[in-house]
Coordinates of C-alpha atoms and ligand atoms in Angstrom, one line a residue:
X1 CA 49.1 93.6 82.6
X2 CA 52.9 93.9 82.6
X3 CA 54.5 90.5 82.9
X4 CA 56.6 89.8 85.9
X5 CA 60.2 90.0 84.7
X6 CA 61.2 87.4 87.3
X7 CA 59.0 84.8 85.6
X8 CA 60.1 84.1 82.0
X9 CA 57.4 83.1 79.6
X10 CA 59.7 80.6 78.0
X11 CA 62.2 78.7 80.2
X12 CA 65.5 78.3 78.4
X13 CA 66.2 74.9 76.8
X14 CA 69.2 73.3 78.5
X15 CA 71.1 70.8 76.4
X16 CA 72.7 68.1 78.4
X17 CA 76.1 67.5 76.9
X18 CA 79.7 66.8 78.1
X19 CA 82.2 69.4 78.9
X20 CA 84.7 69.3 76.0
X21 CA 88.3 70.4 76.2
X22 CA 91.9 69.4 75.3
X23 CA 94.2 68.1 78.0
X24 CA 97.6 68.3 76.4
X25 CA 97.0 66.5 73.0
X26 CA 94.1 64.5 74.4
X27 CA 90.4 65.4 73.7
X28 CA 88.5 65.1 77.0
X29 CA 84.7 64.8 77.4
X30 CA 83.2 64.9 80.9
X31 CA 79.6 64.6 82.0
X32 CA 77.7 64.2 85.3
X33 CA 79.9 66.5 87.3
X34 CA 79.4 68.3 90.6
X35 CA 79.4 72.0 89.7
X36 CA 82.3 72.9 92.0
X37 CA 84.5 69.9 91.0
X38 CA 87.8 71.7 90.3
X39 CA 90.4 71.3 87.5
X40 CA 92.9 70.2 90.2
X41 CA 90.6 67.5 91.5
X42 CA 89.9 66.3 88.0
X43 CA 93.6 66.2 87.1
X44 CA 94.8 64.5 90.3
X45 CA 91.8 62.2 91.0
X46 CA 90.4 61.4 87.6
X47 CA 93.0 62.0 85.0
X48 CA 96.0 60.5 87.0
X49 CA 98.0 63.7 86.3
X50 CA 100.0 64.8 89.3
X51 CA 102.0 67.5 87.6
X52 CA 99.8 70.1 89.3
X53 CA 100.2 70.2 93.1
X54 CA 97.8 71.2 95.9
X55 CA 99.3 73.6 98.4
X56 CA 96.9 76.1 99.8
X57 CA 93.7 75.2 97.8
X58 CA 92.7 78.9 97.7
X59 CA 94.6 80.6 94.9
X60 CA 97.5 81.9 97.0
X61 CA 100.5 79.7 96.5
X62 CA 100.6 78.8 92.8
X63 CA 101.5 75.1 93.3
X64 CA 98.5 74.2 91.2
X65 CA 99.1 76.6 88.3
X66 CA 98.2 75.4 84.9
X67 CA 97.9 77.0 81.5
X68 CA 94.6 77.5 79.7
X69 CA 94.3 78.6 76.0
X70 CA 91.3 80.2 74.4
X71 CA 90.8 82.8 71.7
X72 CA 90.9 86.5 72.4
X73 CA 88.4 88.9 70.9
X74 CA 90.4 89.1 67.7
X75 CA 90.4 85.3 67.3
X76 CA 94.0 84.8 68.3
X77 CA 95.0 82.1 70.8
X78 CA 96.0 83.4 74.2
X79 CA 97.7 81.3 76.8
X80 CA 97.0 82.2 80.4
X81 CA 98.1 80.9 83.8
X82 CA 95.3 80.1 86.2
X83 CA 94.9 78.4 89.6
X84 CA 93.5 74.9 89.0
X85 CA 92.6 74.5 92.7
X86 CA 89.6 76.9 92.6
X87 CA 88.5 76.7 88.9
X88 CA 85.5 74.4 88.1
X89 CA 86.6 71.9 85.6
X90 CA 83.4 72.6 83.6
X91 CA 84.7 76.1 83.0
X92 CA 87.4 74.5 80.7
X93 CA 84.7 73.9 78.1
X94 CA 86.1 74.9 74.7
X95 CA 89.7 75.4 75.8
X96 CA 93.1 73.8 75.9
X97 CA 94.6 72.8 79.2
X98 CA 98.3 72.1 79.8
X99 CA 100.2 71.2 83.0
X100 CA 103.9 70.9 83.5
X101 CA 103.5 67.2 82.6
X102 CA 102.1 68.1 79.1
X103 CA 104.7 70.5 77.7
X104 CA 107.9 68.4 77.5
X105 CA 109.3 64.8 77.8
X106 CA 112.1 63.6 80.2
X107 CA 114.5 63.4 77.3
X108 CA 113.1 66.5 75.5
X109 CA 112.3 69.2 78.0
X110 CA 110.4 72.3 77.1
X111 CA 112.7 75.4 77.0
X112 CA 111.1 76.7 80.2
X113 CA 111.9 73.4 81.9
X114 CA 115.4 73.5 80.5
X115 CA 116.0 77.0 81.8
X116 CA 114.8 76.0 85.3
X117 CA 117.2 73.1 85.3
X118 CA 120.2 75.0 84.0
X119 CA 119.6 77.9 86.4
X120 CA 119.1 75.7 89.4
X121 CA 115.5 77.0 89.8
X122 CA 114.3 74.1 91.9
X123 CA 115.1 72.4 95.2
X124 CA 112.4 70.3 96.8
X125 CA 110.3 70.8 93.7
X126 CA 106.9 71.2 95.2
X127 CA 106.4 74.7 93.8
X128 CA 108.2 73.9 90.5
X129 CA 105.3 72.6 88.3
X130 CA 103.4 75.8 89.1
X131 CA 106.3 78.0 88.5
X132 CA 107.0 76.3 85.2
X133 CA 103.4 76.9 84.1
X134 CA 103.4 80.6 85.1
X135 CA 106.6 81.0 83.1
X136 CA 105.2 78.8 80.3
X137 CA 102.2 81.1 79.9
X138 CA 104.5 84.1 79.6
X139 CA 106.7 82.1 77.2
X140 CA 103.8 81.3 75.0
X141 CA 102.5 84.9 75.1
X142 CA 105.9 86.1 73.9
X143 CA 106.2 83.3 71.3
X144 CA 102.8 83.9 69.8
X145 CA 103.3 87.6 69.7
X146 CA 106.9 87.2 68.4
X147 CA 108.1 89.3 71.3
X148 CA 111.3 87.9 72.7
X149 CA 112.7 89.9 75.6
X150 CA 111.6 89.0 79.1
X151 CA 112.7 91.7 81.6
X152 CA 113.3 91.2 85.3
X153 CA 110.1 93.0 86.1
X154 CA 108.1 91.0 83.6
X155 CA 109.3 87.8 85.3
X156 CA 108.5 89.1 88.8
X157 CA 105.0 90.1 87.6
X158 CA 104.4 86.7 85.9
X159 CA 105.5 84.9 89.2
X160 CA 103.4 87.1 91.4
X161 CA 101.2 84.1 92.3
X162 CA 103.9 81.6 92.9
X163 CA 105.5 81.0 96.3
X164 CA 108.7 79.1 96.7
X165 CA 109.9 78.3 100.2
X166 CA 113.3 76.8 99.5
X167 CA 115.0 77.8 96.3
X168 CA 115.0 81.6 96.5
X169 CA 113.7 83.6 93.6
X170 CA 116.9 84.7 92.0
X171 CA 117.6 81.5 90.1
X172 CA 114.0 81.3 89.1
X173 CA 114.0 84.8 87.7
X174 CA 117.3 84.0 85.9
X175 CA 115.5 81.1 84.3
X176 CA 112.6 83.3 83.3
X177 CA 115.0 85.6 81.5
X178 CA 116.8 82.8 79.8
X179 CA 113.9 80.7 78.6
X180 CA 113.0 82.7 75.5
X181 CA 115.1 83.0 72.4
X182 CA 115.4 82.4 68.7
X183 CA 114.5 78.7 69.0
X184 CA 110.9 79.1 70.0
X185 CA 109.2 75.8 70.5
X186 CA 105.4 75.2 70.4
X187 CA 102.3 74.7 68.4
X188 CA 101.4 77.3 65.7
X189 CA 98.6 79.7 66.3
X190 CA 96.7 78.1 63.4
X191 CA 97.0 74.6 64.9
X192 CA 95.8 75.9 68.2
X193 CA 92.9 77.6 66.6
X194 CA 92.0 74.5 64.7
X195 CA 91.9 72.5 67.9
X196 CA 89.9 75.2 69.7
X197 CA 87.3 75.2 66.9
X198 CA 86.9 71.4 67.4
X199 CA 85.7 71.9 71.0
X200 CA 84.0 75.3 70.5
X201 CA 80.6 75.4 72.3
X202 CA 77.5 76.0 70.2
X203 CA 74.9 78.8 70.9
X204 CA 72.7 76.7 73.1
X205 CA 72.7 76.8 76.9
X206 CA 74.1 73.6 78.3
X207 CA 74.9 71.5 81.4
X208 CA 77.1 68.5 81.8
X209 CA 74.3 67.0 83.9
X210 CA 74.2 66.2 87.6
X211 CA 76.7 63.8 89.2
X212 CA 75.2 60.5 90.0
X213 CA 77.6 60.0 93.0
X214 CA 81.1 59.1 93.7
X215 CA 82.5 62.6 94.2
X216 CA 83.5 62.8 97.8
X217 CA 83.0 66.1 99.6
X218 CA 80.8 67.5 96.8
X219 CA 77.2 68.5 97.3
X220 CA 74.5 68.0 94.7
X221 CA 73.8 70.7 92.1
X222 CA 74.2 71.4 88.4
X223 CA 76.5 73.5 86.4
X224 CA 74.3 75.7 84.2
X225 CA 76.0 77.3 81.3
X226 CA 74.1 79.9 79.3
X227 CA 75.6 81.2 76.1
X228 CA 73.6 84.4 75.6
X229 CA 72.3 87.2 77.8
X230 CA 68.7 86.2 77.2
X231 CA 69.5 82.6 78.3
X232 CA 71.3 83.8 81.4
X233 CA 68.4 86.1 82.3
X234 CA 65.9 83.3 81.8
X235 CA 67.9 80.8 83.8
X236 CA 68.4 83.4 86.6
X237 CA 64.6 83.8 86.7
X238 CA 63.9 80.1 86.7
X239 CA 66.7 79.3 89.1
X240 CA 66.6 82.3 91.5
X241 CA 68.6 80.4 94.1
X242 CA 71.4 79.5 91.7
X243 CA 74.8 80.9 92.5
X244 CA 76.2 83.1 89.8
X245 CA 79.9 82.3 89.2
X246 CA 82.3 83.8 86.8
X247 CA 86.0 83.3 87.7
X248 CA 85.3 81.4 90.9
X249 CA 88.3 83.0 92.7
X250 CA 86.1 83.9 95.6
X251 CA 83.3 81.2 95.4
X252 CA 86.0 78.5 94.9
X253 CA 87.2 79.1 98.5
X254 CA 83.7 78.7 99.9
X255 CA 84.0 75.1 98.7
X256 CA 87.6 74.3 99.4
X257 CA 87.9 76.1 102.7
X258 CA 84.4 76.3 104.1
X259 CA 83.0 73.1 102.5
X260 CA 79.8 75.0 101.6
X261 CA 77.3 73.5 99.2
X262 CA 76.7 75.9 96.3
X263 CA 73.6 74.3 94.9
X264 CA 73.1 75.0 91.2
X265 CA 75.9 77.1 89.7
X266 CA 75.0 79.6 87.0
X267 CA 78.3 80.1 85.2
X268 CA 78.5 83.3 83.2
X269 CA 82.0 82.8 81.8
X270 CA 80.6 81.5 78.5
X271 CA 78.1 84.2 77.9
X272 CA 79.5 85.9 74.8
X273 CA 77.6 89.2 75.3
X274 CA 79.2 89.7 78.7
X275 CA 82.8 89.5 77.6
X276 CA 82.8 92.9 75.9
X277 CA 84.3 96.2 76.9
X278 CA 82.4 99.1 75.2
X279 CA 83.0 102.8 75.1
X280 CA 79.8 104.7 75.8
X281 CA 79.7 108.3 74.6
X282 CA 77.7 109.7 77.6
X283 CA 77.5 108.3 81.0
X284 CA 74.5 110.0 82.4
X285 CA 75.1 109.3 86.1
X286 CA 78.8 110.3 86.0
X287 CA 78.0 113.4 83.8
X288 CA 75.5 114.5 86.4
X289 CA 77.8 113.9 89.3
X290 CA 80.7 115.8 87.8
X291 CA 78.7 118.5 86.0
X292 CA 80.1 117.8 82.6
X293 CA 79.6 115.4 79.7
X294 CA 81.6 112.3 80.3
X295 CA 82.1 109.0 78.4
X296 CA 82.7 105.8 80.1
X297 CA 83.9 102.2 79.6
X298 CA 81.2 99.6 80.1
X299 CA 82.9 96.4 81.3
X300 CA 80.8 93.3 81.0
X301 CA 80.4 90.8 83.8
X302 CA 82.6 88.1 82.1
X303 CA 85.6 90.4 81.5
X304 CA 88.5 89.3 83.6
X305 CA 90.3 91.7 85.9
X306 CA 93.4 91.4 83.8
X307 CA 91.5 92.4 80.6
X308 CA 89.6 95.1 82.4
X309 CA 92.8 96.7 83.9
X310 CA 94.5 96.5 80.6
X311 CA 91.6 98.5 79.0
X312 CA 91.6 101.0 81.9
X313 CA 95.4 101.5 82.3
X314 CA 95.7 104.0 79.4
X315 CA 93.1 106.2 81.0
X316 CA 94.4 105.9 84.5
X317 CA 98.2 105.9 84.1
X318 CA 98.8 106.8 87.8
X319 CA 96.9 103.7 88.9
X320 CA 98.9 101.1 87.2
X321 CA 100.8 100.1 90.4
X322 CA 97.4 99.7 92.1
X323 CA 96.1 97.5 89.2
X324 CA 99.2 95.3 89.5
X325 CA 98.6 94.8 93.2
X326 CA 95.2 93.3 92.6
X327 CA 95.9 89.7 93.4
X328 CA 98.3 87.6 91.3
X329 CA 98.4 87.1 87.5
X330 CA 96.6 83.7 87.7
X331 CA 93.9 85.1 89.9
X332 CA 93.5 88.2 87.6
X333 CA 93.2 85.8 84.6
X334 CA 90.1 84.2 86.2
X335 CA 88.5 86.8 88.4
X336 CA 86.2 89.3 86.9
X337 CA 86.0 93.0 87.6
X338 CA 82.2 92.7 88.0
X339 CA 82.7 89.8 90.4
X340 CA 84.9 91.9 92.6
X341 CA 82.2 94.6 92.7
X342 CA 79.4 92.1 93.2
X343 CA 81.2 90.4 96.0
X344 CA 80.8 93.6 98.0
X345 CA 83.8 93.0 100.2
X346 CA 84.6 96.1 102.3
X347 CA 88.2 95.5 101.3
X348 CA 87.7 94.8 97.6
X349 CA 90.2 96.7 95.4
X350 CA 87.8 97.8 92.6
X351 CA 85.1 99.5 94.5
X352 CA 87.1 102.4 96.1
X353 CA 88.3 103.5 92.6
X354 CA 84.9 103.1 91.0
X355 CA 83.3 105.1 93.8
X356 CA 85.9 107.9 93.5
X357 CA 85.2 108.1 89.7
X358 CA 81.4 108.0 90.1
X359 CA 81.1 104.5 88.6
X360 CA 77.9 102.6 88.4
X361 CA 76.5 99.1 87.9
X362 CA 74.1 98.0 85.1
X363 CA 71.5 95.6 86.6
X364 CA 69.7 93.3 84.3
X365 CA 66.5 91.3 84.7
X366 CA 64.7 89.7 81.8
X367 CA 65.6 92.3 79.3
X368 CA 65.0 95.2 81.6
X369 CA 67.9 97.3 83.0
X370 CA 68.5 99.9 85.6
X371 CA 71.7 101.7 86.4
X372 CA 72.7 102.5 89.9
X373 CA 75.6 104.5 91.3
X374 CA 77.9 102.0 93.0
X375 CA 77.4 103.8 96.3
X376 CA 73.7 103.0 96.1
X377 CA 74.2 99.4 95.2
X378 CA 75.8 98.5 98.6
X379 CA 73.3 98.6 101.5
X380 CA 75.6 97.2 104.2
X381 CA 78.0 94.3 104.8
X382 CA 77.1 91.5 102.3
X383 CA 73.9 93.3 101.5
X384 CA 73.1 94.9 98.1
X385 CA 70.3 96.2 95.9
X386 CA 69.9 93.1 93.7
X387 CA 66.2 92.0 93.3
X388 CA 65.1 88.5 92.6
X389 CA 66.1 87.4 89.2
X390 CA 68.5 90.3 88.7
X391 CA 72.2 90.3 88.1
X392 CA 75.0 92.8 87.3
X393 CA 75.4 92.8 83.6
X394 CA 78.3 95.4 83.6
X395 CA 80.0 98.1 85.5
X396 CA 80.5 101.6 84.1
X397 CA 83.8 103.3 84.6
X398 CA 83.7 107.1 83.9
X399 CA 86.5 108.5 81.9
X400 CA 87.0 111.8 83.6
X401 CA 89.4 113.6 81.3
X402 CA 93.0 114.8 81.5
X403 CA 92.2 117.6 83.9
X404 CA 91.2 115.2 86.6
X405 CA 94.0 113.6 88.5
X406 CA 93.2 110.1 89.6
X407 CA 95.2 108.1 92.1
X408 CA 94.6 104.9 94.0
X409 CA 96.7 103.5 96.9
X410 CA 96.6 100.2 98.7
X411 CA 98.2 99.3 102.0
X412 CA 98.6 95.6 102.8
X413 CA 101.1 93.4 104.6
X414 CA 102.4 91.9 101.3
X415 CA 102.9 93.8 98.2
X416 CA 101.5 91.1 95.9
X417 CA 98.5 88.9 96.4
X418 CA 97.3 90.4 99.6
X419 CA 94.1 91.9 100.9
X420 CA 94.0 95.6 101.7
X421 CA 94.1 96.9 105.2
X422 CA 93.2 100.3 103.7
X423 CA 92.6 101.5 100.2
X424 CA 92.0 105.1 99.1
X425 CA 91.2 106.3 95.6
X426 CA 90.9 110.0 94.7
X427 CA 89.8 111.9 91.6
X428 CA 90.7 115.6 91.9
X429 CA 89.8 118.2 89.3
X430 CA 91.9 121.4 89.5
X431 CA 91.1 124.7 88.0
X432 CA 93.4 127.8 88.3
X433 CA 95.4 126.0 91.0
X434 CA 92.5 124.9 93.2
X435 CA 90.5 121.7 93.6
X436 CA 87.0 122.4 92.2
X437 CA 85.6 118.8 92.2
X438 CA 86.6 115.8 94.2
X439 CA 85.7 112.1 94.3
X440 CA 87.1 110.0 97.2
X441 CA 86.5 106.3 97.7
X442 CA 87.8 104.2 100.5
X443 CA 88.1 100.5 101.4
X444 CA 88.8 98.9 104.7
X445 CA 87.2 101.9 106.6
X446 CA 83.6 100.7 107.0
X447 CA 81.3 97.8 106.5
X448 CA 81.3 98.5 102.7
X449 CA 83.6 100.4 100.4
X450 CA 82.4 104.0 100.8
X451 CA 82.4 107.4 99.4
X452 CA 84.1 110.0 101.7
X453 CA 81.6 112.8 101.2
X454 CA 82.8 115.0 104.1
X455 CA 86.4 114.7 102.9
X456 CA 85.3 115.6 99.3
X457 CA 83.7 118.7 100.7
X458 CA 86.8 119.6 102.7
X459 CA 88.9 119.4 99.6
X460 CA 87.0 121.9 97.6
X461 CA 88.9 125.1 97.2
X462 CA 92.2 123.7 98.4
X463 CA 95.0 125.4 96.7
X464 CA 97.4 122.9 95.3
X465 CA 99.7 124.8 92.8
X466 CA 102.2 125.5 95.6
X467 CA 105.4 123.7 96.7
X468 CA 104.7 120.4 98.4
X469 CA 105.9 121.5 101.8
X470 CA 103.6 124.5 101.6
X471 CA 100.6 122.4 100.6
X472 CA 101.3 119.9 103.3
X473 CA 101.4 122.6 106.0
X474 CA 98.4 124.6 104.7
X475 CA 95.3 125.0 106.8
X476 CA 93.2 123.6 103.9
X477 CA 95.2 120.5 103.6
X478 CA 95.1 119.9 107.4
X479 CA 91.4 120.4 107.4
X480 CA 91.0 117.8 104.6
X481 CA 93.4 115.4 106.3
X482 CA 91.3 115.7 109.5
X483 CA 88.1 115.2 107.7
X484 CA 89.3 112.0 106.3
X485 CA 90.8 111.0 109.6
X486 CA 87.4 111.5 111.3
X487 CA 84.9 110.5 108.7
X488 CA 84.8 106.7 109.3
X489 CA 84.8 104.5 112.3
X490 CA 86.8 101.5 111.1
X491 CA 87.3 98.2 112.8
X492 CA 90.2 96.8 114.6
X493 CA 91.2 93.5 113.1
X494 CA 94.2 91.3 112.3
X495 CA 95.2 93.5 109.3
X496 CA 95.2 96.8 111.1
X497 CA 93.7 98.6 114.1
X498 CA 91.2 101.4 113.8
X499 CA 93.7 104.2 114.7
X500 CA 96.2 102.9 112.0
X501 CA 93.4 102.8 109.4
X502 CA 92.3 106.4 110.2
X503 CA 95.7 107.8 110.1
X504 CA 96.8 105.8 107.0
X505 CA 93.7 106.9 105.0
X506 CA 94.3 110.5 105.9
X507 CA 97.9 110.2 104.8
X508 CA 97.0 108.5 101.6
X509 CA 94.7 111.5 100.9
X510 CA 97.6 113.8 101.6
X511 CA 99.7 111.7 99.2
X512 CA 97.1 112.2 96.4
X513 CA 97.1 115.9 97.0
X514 CA 100.9 116.1 97.0
X515 CA 100.9 114.7 93.5
X516 CA 99.3 117.9 92.4
X517 CA 101.8 120.2 94.1
X518 CA 104.7 121.9 92.5
X519 CA 107.9 119.9 93.1
X520 CA 105.9 116.9 94.1
X521 CA 107.9 114.6 96.4
X522 CA 108.6 111.0 96.0
X523 CA 105.8 109.0 97.4
X524 CA 107.2 105.8 98.6
X525 CA 106.1 104.9 102.1
X526 CA 108.7 106.2 104.6
X527 CA 109.6 109.1 102.4
X528 CA 106.6 111.1 103.4
X529 CA 106.4 112.9 106.7
X530 CA 102.9 112.1 107.9
X531 CA 100.6 114.6 109.6
X532 CA 99.7 113.6 113.1
X533 CA 96.1 114.0 114.4
Ligands
LIG1 FE1 97.8 77.1 96.2 FE2 96.2 76.4 94.1 S1 97.0 75.1 95.6 S2 97.1 78.3 94.5
LIG2 FE1 110.9 73.8 97.3 FE2 110.2 75.9 95.7 S1 111.7 74.3 95.3 S2 109.2 75.2 97.5

């Protein structure tokens, strides 16, 4: 009789041991923790460190920004800014943590702090520790890579997760550009590596143990930390009600904003096998959908959004602006691409693009796997195809080839760090001047991110090797525009009303098509004359 894959024969052995990490120069060991106890709570309430502030407690303002160092895939230290307010402190296991209070002394400031002082980058100072740490992470990245110049755009990007309500950003950006130079200051990569090795986790699944009490506002539960895929699968089977957490950028808000109890947390951030990005020679589902042999990138469930987008950017050059608008740098440094897909939000930024490309999810349960097109994974709002004991091991992103033009557009009230009102992604293959294959994914238009099948049909045969104005006014383009306008029945909500969403989605489709036209026009909002229904 086949064994039930949801019931492992051998439950995984869980070692109870402290969380181990470095705070500044101090080695810290913590045990008996609530699973959602955050880095910020630990810093301010336990460690007596007030150099990280609490503003929004949801990853939006950057007041809590700290720097975390670990080793990249090549074994080199990498320093990243993250939001301490939503990150479980247990996820620091094996890492180095630094706050603005750890990088300099009052009489010997760090170059980032000096630059902020000399360029008048602070007034009330509430945002300043977070801004300093976002800049510090960039400084360290440049220092360790021996890469000195910080351009204005680099600085703007690094500060995408930091709000300042009183200084104004010009002096802060000036400081960012002044902080690097020939007098780099900091620990050598070898010294960092040595410290990281001292706190490196072993191969055994572990937990810091359940809190005995004394953590106000925290419900009971354990932080379960598998180290291998097999351990994860077994823990998932033996703890089917556990909450899978990777970057905690969504789940963290359930705790800080909704005061929800998570129960046991199954943290996948330490599962080595899930941190990989692999190229697969043939993606069967995408090959079948596009009628040609296609490779794909398989992105593991512990790969951060930042790493995933970096790997995807060379293949999707026209989508780089879209990637940059996925939250802020600190959020992208914690959030995972798979987490964004698993979350199933109808306004998630990843799913529309994956759907347009014909992407899929790899579902794992006790050593058995099945692969589903992403469109089949979502059943409805907050409903998906996961079975008991199953989890998403990876997503597959098809690489469609140079003859397929891929674009993704996002409309939101803020450029950075905002949720989409509407997102549209298109993959259009052109032969002899006409669209012969189309993939269109949308967000914000239905209860789940969706494939626009009728619009894809309407695009087939559309002649695009004509001047932009001719394309815009062609009957075929108008038919495709109307198909997109009419295909969904979106909601009215605070971000946009239904009429706006319909028209915006159709105009974004037009924008994608205009990229293919001769003499393609500039495509900034306001420079396109939109079609009216
Ligand atoms: Fe606002 Fe953490 S307190 S991002
Ligand atoms: Fe006051 Fe930035 S200095 S919020």
